[in-house]
Short mmCIF file of C-alpha atoms and ligand atoms in Angstrom, two decimals:
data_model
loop_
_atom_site.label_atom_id
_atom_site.label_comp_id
_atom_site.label_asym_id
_atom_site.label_seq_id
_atom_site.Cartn_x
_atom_site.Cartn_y
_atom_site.Cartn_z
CA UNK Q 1 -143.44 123.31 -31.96
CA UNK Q 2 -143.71 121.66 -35.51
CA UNK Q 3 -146.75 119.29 -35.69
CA UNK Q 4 -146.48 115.76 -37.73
CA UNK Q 5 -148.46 116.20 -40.16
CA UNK Q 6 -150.72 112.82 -42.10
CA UNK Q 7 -148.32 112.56 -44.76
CA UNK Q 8 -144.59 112.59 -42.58
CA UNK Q 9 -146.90 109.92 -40.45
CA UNK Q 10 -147.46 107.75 -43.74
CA UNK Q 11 -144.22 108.56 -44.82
CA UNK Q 12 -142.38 107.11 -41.54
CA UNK Q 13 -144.99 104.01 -41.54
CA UNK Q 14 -143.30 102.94 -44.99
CA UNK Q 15 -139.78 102.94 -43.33
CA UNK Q 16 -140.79 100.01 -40.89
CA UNK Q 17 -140.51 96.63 -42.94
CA UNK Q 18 -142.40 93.61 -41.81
CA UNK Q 19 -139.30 91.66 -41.01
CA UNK Q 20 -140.87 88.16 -42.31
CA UNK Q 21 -142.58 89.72 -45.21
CA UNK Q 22 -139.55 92.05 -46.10
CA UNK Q 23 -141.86 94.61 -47.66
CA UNK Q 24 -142.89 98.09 -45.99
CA UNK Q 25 -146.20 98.40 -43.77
CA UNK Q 26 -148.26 101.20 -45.75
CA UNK Q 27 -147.26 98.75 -49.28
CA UNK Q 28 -148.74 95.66 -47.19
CA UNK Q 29 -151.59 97.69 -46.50
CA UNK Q 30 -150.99 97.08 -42.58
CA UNK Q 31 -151.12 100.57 -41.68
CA UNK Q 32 -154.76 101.48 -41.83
CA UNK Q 33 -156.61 104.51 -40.56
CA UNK Q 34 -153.94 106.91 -39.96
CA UNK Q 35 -155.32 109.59 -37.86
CA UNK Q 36 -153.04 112.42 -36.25
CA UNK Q 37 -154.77 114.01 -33.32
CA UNK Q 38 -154.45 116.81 -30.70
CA UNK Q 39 -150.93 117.63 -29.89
CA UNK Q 40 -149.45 115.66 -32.20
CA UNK Q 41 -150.36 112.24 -31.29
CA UNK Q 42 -150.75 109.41 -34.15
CA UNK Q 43 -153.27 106.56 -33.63
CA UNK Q 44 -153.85 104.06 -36.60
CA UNK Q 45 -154.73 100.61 -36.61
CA UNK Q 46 -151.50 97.76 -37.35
CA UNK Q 47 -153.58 95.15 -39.36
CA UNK Q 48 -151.01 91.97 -38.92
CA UNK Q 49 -151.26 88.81 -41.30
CA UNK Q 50 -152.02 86.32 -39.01
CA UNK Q 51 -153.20 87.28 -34.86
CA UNK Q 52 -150.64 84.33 -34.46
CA UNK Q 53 -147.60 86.63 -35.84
CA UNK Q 54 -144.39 85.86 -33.80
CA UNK Q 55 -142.91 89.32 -35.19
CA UNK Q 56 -146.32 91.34 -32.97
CA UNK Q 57 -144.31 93.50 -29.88
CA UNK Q 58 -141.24 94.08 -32.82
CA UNK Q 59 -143.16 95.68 -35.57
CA UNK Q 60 -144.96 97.71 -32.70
CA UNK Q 61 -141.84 98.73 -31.78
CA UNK Q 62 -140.52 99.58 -34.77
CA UNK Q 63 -143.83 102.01 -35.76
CA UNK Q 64 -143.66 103.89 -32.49
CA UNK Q 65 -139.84 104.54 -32.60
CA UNK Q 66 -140.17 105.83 -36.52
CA UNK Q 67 -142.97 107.92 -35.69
CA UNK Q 68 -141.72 109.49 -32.55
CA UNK Q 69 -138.61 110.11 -34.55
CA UNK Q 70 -140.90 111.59 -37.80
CA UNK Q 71 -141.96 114.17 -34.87
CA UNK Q 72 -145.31 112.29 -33.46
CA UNK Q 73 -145.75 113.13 -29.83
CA UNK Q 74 -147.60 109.65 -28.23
CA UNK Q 75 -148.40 106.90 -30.44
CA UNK Q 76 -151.32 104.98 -30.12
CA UNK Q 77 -151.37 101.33 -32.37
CA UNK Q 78 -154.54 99.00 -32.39
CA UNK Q 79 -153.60 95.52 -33.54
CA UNK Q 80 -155.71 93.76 -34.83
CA UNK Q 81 -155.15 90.67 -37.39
CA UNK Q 82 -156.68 90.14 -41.00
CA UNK Q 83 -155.64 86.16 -42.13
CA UNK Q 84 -154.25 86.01 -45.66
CA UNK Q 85 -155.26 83.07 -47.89
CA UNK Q 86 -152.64 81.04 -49.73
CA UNK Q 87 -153.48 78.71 -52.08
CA UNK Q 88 -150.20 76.90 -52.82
CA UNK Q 89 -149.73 78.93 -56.04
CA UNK Q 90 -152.39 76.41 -57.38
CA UNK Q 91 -155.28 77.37 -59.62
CA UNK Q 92 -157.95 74.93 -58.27
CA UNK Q 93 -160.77 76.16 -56.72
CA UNK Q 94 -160.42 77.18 -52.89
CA UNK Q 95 -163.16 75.91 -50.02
CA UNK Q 96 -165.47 79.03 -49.77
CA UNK Q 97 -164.72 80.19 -46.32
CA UNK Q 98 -161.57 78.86 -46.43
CA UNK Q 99 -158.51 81.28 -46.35
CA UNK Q 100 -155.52 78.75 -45.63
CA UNK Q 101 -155.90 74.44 -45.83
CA UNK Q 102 -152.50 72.97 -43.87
CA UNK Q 103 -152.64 68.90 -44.40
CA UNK Q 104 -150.47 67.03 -41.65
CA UNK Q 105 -148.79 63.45 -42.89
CA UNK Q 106 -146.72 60.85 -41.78
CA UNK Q 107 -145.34 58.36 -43.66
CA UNK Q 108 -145.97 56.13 -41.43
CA UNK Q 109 -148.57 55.17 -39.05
CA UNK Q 110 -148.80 55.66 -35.21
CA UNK Q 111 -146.34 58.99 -35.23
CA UNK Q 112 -148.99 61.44 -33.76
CA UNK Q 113 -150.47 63.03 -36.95
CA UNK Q 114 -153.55 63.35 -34.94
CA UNK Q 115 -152.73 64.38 -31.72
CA UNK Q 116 -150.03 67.00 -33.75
CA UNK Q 117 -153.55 68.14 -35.85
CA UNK Q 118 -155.39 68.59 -32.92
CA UNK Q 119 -153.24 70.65 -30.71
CA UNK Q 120 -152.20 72.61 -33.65
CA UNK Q 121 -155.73 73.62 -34.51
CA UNK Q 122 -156.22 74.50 -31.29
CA UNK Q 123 -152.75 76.34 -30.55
CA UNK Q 124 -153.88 78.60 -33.50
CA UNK Q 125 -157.09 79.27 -31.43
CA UNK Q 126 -155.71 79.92 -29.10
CA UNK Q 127 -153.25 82.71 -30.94
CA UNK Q 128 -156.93 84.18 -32.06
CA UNK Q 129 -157.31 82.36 -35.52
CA UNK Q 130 -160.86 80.54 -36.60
CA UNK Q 131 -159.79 77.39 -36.75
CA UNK Q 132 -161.43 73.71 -38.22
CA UNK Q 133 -159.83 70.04 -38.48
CA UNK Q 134 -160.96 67.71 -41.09
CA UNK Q 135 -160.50 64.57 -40.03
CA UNK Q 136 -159.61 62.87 -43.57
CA UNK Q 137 -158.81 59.16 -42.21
CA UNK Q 138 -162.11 58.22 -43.19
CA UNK Q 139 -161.56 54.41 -42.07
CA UNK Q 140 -159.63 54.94 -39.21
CA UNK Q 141 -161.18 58.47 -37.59
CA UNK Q 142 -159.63 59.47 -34.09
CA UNK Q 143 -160.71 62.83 -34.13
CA UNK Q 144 -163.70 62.95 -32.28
CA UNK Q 145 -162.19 61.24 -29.48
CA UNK Q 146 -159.30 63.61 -29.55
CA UNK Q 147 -161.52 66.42 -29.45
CA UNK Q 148 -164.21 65.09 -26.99
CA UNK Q 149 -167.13 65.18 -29.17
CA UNK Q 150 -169.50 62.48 -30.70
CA UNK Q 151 -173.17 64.07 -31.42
CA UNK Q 152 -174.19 63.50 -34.99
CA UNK Q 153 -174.03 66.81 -37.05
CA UNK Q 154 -176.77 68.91 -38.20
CA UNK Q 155 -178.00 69.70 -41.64
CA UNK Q 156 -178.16 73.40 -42.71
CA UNK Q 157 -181.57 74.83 -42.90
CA UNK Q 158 -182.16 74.67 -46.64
CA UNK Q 159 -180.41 70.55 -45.93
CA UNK Q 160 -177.31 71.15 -48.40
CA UNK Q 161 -174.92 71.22 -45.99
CA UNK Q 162 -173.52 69.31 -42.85
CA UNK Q 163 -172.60 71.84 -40.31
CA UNK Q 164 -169.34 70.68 -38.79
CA UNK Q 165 -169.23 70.17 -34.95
CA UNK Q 166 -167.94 72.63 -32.50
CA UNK Q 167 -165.77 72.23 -29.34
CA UNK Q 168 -162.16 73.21 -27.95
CA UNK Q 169 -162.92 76.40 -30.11
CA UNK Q 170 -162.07 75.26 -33.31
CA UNK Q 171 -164.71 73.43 -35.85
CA UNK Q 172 -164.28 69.44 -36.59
CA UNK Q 173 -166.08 67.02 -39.09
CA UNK Q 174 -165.05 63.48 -39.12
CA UNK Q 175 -166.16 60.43 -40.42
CA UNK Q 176 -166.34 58.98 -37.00
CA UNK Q 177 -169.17 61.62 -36.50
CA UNK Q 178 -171.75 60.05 -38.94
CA UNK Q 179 -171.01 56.22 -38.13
CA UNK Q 180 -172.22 54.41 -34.99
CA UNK Q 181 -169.12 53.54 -32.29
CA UNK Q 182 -167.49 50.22 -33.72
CA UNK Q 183 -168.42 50.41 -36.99
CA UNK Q 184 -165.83 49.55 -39.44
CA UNK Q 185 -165.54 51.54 -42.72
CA UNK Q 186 -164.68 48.88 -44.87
CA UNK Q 187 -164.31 51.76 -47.99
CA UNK Q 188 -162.22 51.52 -51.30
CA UNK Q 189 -160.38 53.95 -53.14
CA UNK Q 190 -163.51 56.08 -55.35
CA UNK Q 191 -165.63 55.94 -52.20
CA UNK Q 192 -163.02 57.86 -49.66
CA UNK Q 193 -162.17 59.72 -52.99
CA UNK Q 194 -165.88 61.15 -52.78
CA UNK Q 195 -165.99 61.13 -48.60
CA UNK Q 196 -163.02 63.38 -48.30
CA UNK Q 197 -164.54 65.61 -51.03
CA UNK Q 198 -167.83 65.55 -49.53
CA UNK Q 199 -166.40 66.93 -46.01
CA UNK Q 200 -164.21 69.17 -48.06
CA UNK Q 201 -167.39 70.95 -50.22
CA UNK Q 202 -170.64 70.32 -48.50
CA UNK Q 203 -169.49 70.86 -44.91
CA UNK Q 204 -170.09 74.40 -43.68
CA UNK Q 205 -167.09 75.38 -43.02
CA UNK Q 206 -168.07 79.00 -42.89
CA UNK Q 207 -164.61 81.96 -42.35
CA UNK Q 208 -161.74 79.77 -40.97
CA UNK Q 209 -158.50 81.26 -41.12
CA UNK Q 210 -156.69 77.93 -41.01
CA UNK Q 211 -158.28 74.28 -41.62
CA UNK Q 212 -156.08 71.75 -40.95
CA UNK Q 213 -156.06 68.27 -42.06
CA UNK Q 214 -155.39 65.18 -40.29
CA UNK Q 215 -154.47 62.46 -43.20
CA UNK Q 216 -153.94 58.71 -42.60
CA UNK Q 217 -150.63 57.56 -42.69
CA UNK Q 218 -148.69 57.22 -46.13
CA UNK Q 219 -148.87 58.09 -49.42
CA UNK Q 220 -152.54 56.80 -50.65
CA UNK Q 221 -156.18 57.62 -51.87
CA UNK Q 222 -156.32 60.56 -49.13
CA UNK Q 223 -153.37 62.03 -50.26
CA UNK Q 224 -154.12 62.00 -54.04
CA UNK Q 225 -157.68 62.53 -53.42
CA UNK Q 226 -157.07 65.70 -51.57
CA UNK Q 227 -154.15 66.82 -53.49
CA UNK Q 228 -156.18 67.03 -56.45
CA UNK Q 229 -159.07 68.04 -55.21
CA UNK Q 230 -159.00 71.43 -53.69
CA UNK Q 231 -155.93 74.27 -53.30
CA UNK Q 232 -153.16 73.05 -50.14
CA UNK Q 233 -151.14 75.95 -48.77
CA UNK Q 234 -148.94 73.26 -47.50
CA UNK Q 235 -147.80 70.17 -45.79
CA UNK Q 236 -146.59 69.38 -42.43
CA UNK Q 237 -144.50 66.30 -42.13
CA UNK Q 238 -144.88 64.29 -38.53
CA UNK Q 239 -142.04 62.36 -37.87
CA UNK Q 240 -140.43 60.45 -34.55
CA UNK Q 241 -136.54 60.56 -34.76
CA UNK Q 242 -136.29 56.91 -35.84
CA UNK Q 243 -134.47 56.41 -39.08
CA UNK Q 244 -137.44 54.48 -40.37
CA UNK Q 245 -139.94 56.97 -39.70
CA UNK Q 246 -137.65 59.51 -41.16
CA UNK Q 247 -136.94 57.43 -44.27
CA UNK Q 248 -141.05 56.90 -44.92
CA UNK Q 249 -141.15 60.81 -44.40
CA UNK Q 250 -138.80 61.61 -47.28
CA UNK Q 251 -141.27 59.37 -49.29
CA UNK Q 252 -144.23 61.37 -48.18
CA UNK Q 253 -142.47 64.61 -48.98
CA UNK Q 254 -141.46 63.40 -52.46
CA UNK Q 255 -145.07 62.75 -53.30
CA UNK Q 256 -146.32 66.16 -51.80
CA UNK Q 257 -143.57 67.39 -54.21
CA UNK Q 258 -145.05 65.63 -56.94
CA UNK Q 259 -148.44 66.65 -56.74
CA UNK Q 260 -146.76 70.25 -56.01
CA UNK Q 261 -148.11 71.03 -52.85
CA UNK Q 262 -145.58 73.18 -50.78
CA UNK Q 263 -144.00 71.69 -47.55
CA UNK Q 264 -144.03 73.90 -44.72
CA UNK Q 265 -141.80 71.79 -42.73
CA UNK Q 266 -141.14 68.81 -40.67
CA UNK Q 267 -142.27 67.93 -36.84
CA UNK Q 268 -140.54 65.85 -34.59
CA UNK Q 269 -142.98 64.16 -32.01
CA UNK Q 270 -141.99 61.70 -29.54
CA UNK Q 271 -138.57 64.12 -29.84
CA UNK Q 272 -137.11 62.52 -25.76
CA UNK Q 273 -138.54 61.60 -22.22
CA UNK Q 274 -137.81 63.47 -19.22
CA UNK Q 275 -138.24 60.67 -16.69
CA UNK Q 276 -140.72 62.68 -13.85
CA UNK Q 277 -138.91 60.96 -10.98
CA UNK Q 278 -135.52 61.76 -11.64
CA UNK Q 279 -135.73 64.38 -14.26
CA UNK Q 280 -133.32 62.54 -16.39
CA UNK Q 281 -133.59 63.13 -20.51
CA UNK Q 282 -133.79 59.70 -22.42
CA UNK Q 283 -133.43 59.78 -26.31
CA UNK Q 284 -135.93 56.50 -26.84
CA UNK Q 285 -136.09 57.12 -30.80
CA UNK Q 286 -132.49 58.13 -31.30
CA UNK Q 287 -131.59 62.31 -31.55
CA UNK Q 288 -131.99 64.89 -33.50
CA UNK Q 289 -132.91 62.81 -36.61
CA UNK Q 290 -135.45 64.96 -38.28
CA UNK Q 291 -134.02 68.01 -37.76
CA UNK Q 292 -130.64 66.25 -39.41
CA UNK Q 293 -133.46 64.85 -42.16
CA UNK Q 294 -135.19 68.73 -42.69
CA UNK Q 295 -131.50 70.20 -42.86
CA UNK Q 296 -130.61 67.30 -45.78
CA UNK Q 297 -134.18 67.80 -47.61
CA UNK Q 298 -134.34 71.89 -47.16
CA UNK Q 299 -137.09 72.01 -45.77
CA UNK Q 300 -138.05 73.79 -42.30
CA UNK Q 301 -137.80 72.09 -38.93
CA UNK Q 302 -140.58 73.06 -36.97
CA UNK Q 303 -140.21 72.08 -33.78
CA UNK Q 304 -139.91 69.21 -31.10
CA UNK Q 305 -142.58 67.87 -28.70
CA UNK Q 306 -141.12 65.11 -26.46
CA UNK Q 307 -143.36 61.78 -25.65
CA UNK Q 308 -145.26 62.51 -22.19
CA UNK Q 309 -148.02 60.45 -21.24
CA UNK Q 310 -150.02 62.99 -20.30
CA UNK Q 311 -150.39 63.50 -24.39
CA UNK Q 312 -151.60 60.71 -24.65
CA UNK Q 313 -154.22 60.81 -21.45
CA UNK Q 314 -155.63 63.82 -23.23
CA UNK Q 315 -156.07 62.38 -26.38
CA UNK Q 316 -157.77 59.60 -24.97
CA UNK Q 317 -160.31 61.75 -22.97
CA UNK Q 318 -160.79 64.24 -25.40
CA UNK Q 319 -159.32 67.25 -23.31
CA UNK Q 320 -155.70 68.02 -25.54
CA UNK Q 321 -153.31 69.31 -23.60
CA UNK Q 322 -153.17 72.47 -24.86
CA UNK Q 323 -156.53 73.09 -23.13
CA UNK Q 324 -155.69 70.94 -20.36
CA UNK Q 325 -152.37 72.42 -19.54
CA UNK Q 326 -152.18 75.76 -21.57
CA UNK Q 327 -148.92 77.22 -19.54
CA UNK Q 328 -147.35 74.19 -19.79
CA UNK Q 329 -144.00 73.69 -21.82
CA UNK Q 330 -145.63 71.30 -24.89
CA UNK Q 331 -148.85 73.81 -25.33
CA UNK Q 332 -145.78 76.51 -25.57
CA UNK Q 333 -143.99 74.19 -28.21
CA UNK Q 334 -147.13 74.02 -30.17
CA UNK Q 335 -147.96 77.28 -29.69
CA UNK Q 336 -143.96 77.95 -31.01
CA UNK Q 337 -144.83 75.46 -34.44
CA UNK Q 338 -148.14 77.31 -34.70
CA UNK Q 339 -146.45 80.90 -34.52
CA UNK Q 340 -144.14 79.44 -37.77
CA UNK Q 341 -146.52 77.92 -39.63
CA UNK Q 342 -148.97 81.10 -39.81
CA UNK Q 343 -145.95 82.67 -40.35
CA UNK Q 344 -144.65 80.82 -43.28
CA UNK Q 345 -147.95 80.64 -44.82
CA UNK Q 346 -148.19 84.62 -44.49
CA UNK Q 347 -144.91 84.87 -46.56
CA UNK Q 348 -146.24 82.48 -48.91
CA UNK Q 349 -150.01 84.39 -49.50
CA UNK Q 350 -147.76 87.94 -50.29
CA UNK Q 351 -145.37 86.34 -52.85
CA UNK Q 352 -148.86 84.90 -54.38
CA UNK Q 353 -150.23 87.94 -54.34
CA UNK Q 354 -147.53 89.58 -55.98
CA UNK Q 355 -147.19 87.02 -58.35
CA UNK Q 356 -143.67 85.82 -57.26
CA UNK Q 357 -142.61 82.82 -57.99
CA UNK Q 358 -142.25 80.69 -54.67
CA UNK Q 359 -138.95 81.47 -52.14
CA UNK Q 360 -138.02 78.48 -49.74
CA UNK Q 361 -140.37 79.01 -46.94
CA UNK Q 362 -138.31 80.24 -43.83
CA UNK Q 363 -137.60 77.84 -40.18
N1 LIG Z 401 -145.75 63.10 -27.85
C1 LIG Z 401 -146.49 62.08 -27.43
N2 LIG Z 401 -146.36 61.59 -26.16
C2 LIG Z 401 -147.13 60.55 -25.74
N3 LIG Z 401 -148.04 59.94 -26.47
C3 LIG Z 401 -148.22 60.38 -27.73
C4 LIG Z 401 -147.47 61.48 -28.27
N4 LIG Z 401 -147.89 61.69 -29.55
C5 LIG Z 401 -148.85 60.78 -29.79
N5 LIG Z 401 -149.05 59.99 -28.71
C6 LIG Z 401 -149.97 58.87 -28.59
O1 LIG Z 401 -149.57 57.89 -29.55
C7 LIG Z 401 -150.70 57.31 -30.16
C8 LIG Z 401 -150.63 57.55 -31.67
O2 LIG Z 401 -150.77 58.95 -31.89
P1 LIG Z 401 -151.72 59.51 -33.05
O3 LIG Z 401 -153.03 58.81 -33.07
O4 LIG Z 401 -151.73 60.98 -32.90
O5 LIG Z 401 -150.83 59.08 -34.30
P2 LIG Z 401 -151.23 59.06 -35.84
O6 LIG Z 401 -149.98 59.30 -36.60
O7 LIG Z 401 -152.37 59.97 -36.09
O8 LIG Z 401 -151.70 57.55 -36.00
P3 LIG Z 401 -152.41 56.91 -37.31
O9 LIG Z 401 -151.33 56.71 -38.29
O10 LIG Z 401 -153.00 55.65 -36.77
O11 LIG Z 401 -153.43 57.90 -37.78
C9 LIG Z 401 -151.91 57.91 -29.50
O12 LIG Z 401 -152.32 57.09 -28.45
C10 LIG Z 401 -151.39 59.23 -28.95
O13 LIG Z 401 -152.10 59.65 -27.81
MG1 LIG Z 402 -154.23 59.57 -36.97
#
């Protein structure tokens, strides 16, 4: 019987496309270590993009069926994930350690940026990314609640960095963390400008695959501050379905436009209530509204979460409910919007490195 030899085994591993990244494993470089072994068995390890890639079981799939068909007896795949860094096709200078920043807005206050930060950091744990959350409302900081921690942070040992706390799995810094409880930052504009750089450059926030950012609401100092001060891979909009939110998110997306950092897409929080008596769906914000608003703007919806109070019990006790309830239908949903936004910012880090010009990132 005719043995596949290395070369038909490379040779079938460049027919199977990455169906997000529409470009051919071996080009990718996610075919690694192709090894053909006794009796014509093929073993090599799949290196994905992201460990939170939607596209996993299909693109295994898709390698064993081309190389049982190139002649390969068994195949044996070993995934394993190596996170891309985009930098927003922007030339400013990255966060060492840093592969990916995601900053999550609101136009306007009270939405859920926060809770949407920190069970999207964690959902991305979760999927097997390093994961930190800067906590950039430096004079309104809810993170540490959110995430159950309040110990002051340590120094590094030669005292030129703040190492960032630790809990939930994922790395946090927040303001809230060097203040006393109920102590008001009273801050203008150049001083949160030079807070939110601090945390960005003199926290240790040593090989994170994703660190997301929890702004304030609007379109202020945070915004510009952070917009100008280190390389976004892109913006997440949080939204509830009321036309006012909606219209204060279009004004939040223009200015991300303006300072040219890329949108990955648009969330929907408070989206219905199921009533947990009677099961009944109520609309309480209206329906539908942002995904009407992302279809209207072009930009990507990325998913619902509906208003449940045990959201907001979590938040308040510092146990999310992704950790709380990690089976349960919202840590699915985030784990859904997580899944797309490593996803999008995979397609985005390829076309960078192959110098293309930016493609609408995909829903
Ligand atoms: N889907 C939800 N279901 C129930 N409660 C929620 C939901 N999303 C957020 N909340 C609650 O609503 C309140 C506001 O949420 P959050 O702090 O996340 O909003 P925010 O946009 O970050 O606010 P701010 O603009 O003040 O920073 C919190 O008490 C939070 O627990
Ligand atoms: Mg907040």
């Amino acid at each position: 019987m005719s043995q596949i030899n290395l070369e038909q085994a490379t040779k079938a591993l460049s027919t199977v496309q990455d169906p997000d990244l529409h470009k051919d494993l071996i080009t990718l470089n996610m075919a690694r270590s192709i090894q053909i072994l006794d009796g014509g068995k093929v073993k090599f390890n799949l290196v994905l993009t992201t460990p939170a890639c939607p596209l996993k079981a299909k693109i295994e799939e898709d390698c064993k069926n081309a190389l049982i068909q190139a002649g390969a007896s068994e195949v044996e795949i070993e995934t394993t994930a190596e996170v891309r860094g985009f930098k927003g096709f922007s030339t400013k200078q990255p966060i060492a350690g840093v592969k990916n920043i995601v900053a999550v807005s609101s136009g306007k206050g009270g939405v859920g940026k926060s809770t949407v930060s920190v069970n999207l950091a964690i959902a991305l744990s979760q999927l097997g990314a390093k994961v930190g959350i800067l906590d950039a409302d430096i004079t309104g900081p809810n993170i540490p609640l959110m995430l159950g921690v309040k110990q002051k942070p340590d120094l590094s040992s030669d005292n030129k960095m703040i190492m960032p706390l630790e809990n939930h799995g994922i790395k946090i810094m927040s303001m809230g963390l060097l203040l006393g409880d109920n102590e008001p930052v009273v801050w203008r504009g150049p001083m949160l400008h030079s807070a939110i750089n601090q945390f960005l450059r003199e926290v240790a926030w040593i090989d994170l695959d994703y660190l997301i950012i929890d702004l304030p609401p609007g379109t202020g100092d945070a915004q510009l501050t952070l917009g100008q001060a280190v390389p976004i891979g892109g913006a997440i909009i949080v939204s509830t379905p009321q036309d006012v939110a909606l219209m204060d998110s279009k004004k939040g997306l223009n200015m991300f436009r303006q300072i040219q950092v890329p949108i990955l897409g648009i969330i929907e929080n408070m989206s219905y209530f199921i009533a947990p008596d009677t099961g009944k769906r109520y609309e309480i914000f209206g329906h539908g509204g942002a995904k009407e608003a992302a279809e209207q703007l072009q930009i990507n919806f990325l998913g619902q979460i509906p208003l449940q109070s045990n959201i907001r019990e979590g938040g308040d006790k510092g146990l999310p409910i992704t950790i709380s309830d990690p089976q349960g239908e919202i840590a699915q949903a985030f784990s859904q919007i997580a899944q797309k936004v490593a996803a999008n910012l995979s397609i985005c880090a390829v076309e960078e490195e192959n110098g293309q010009a930016r493609t609408a990132v995909k829903a």
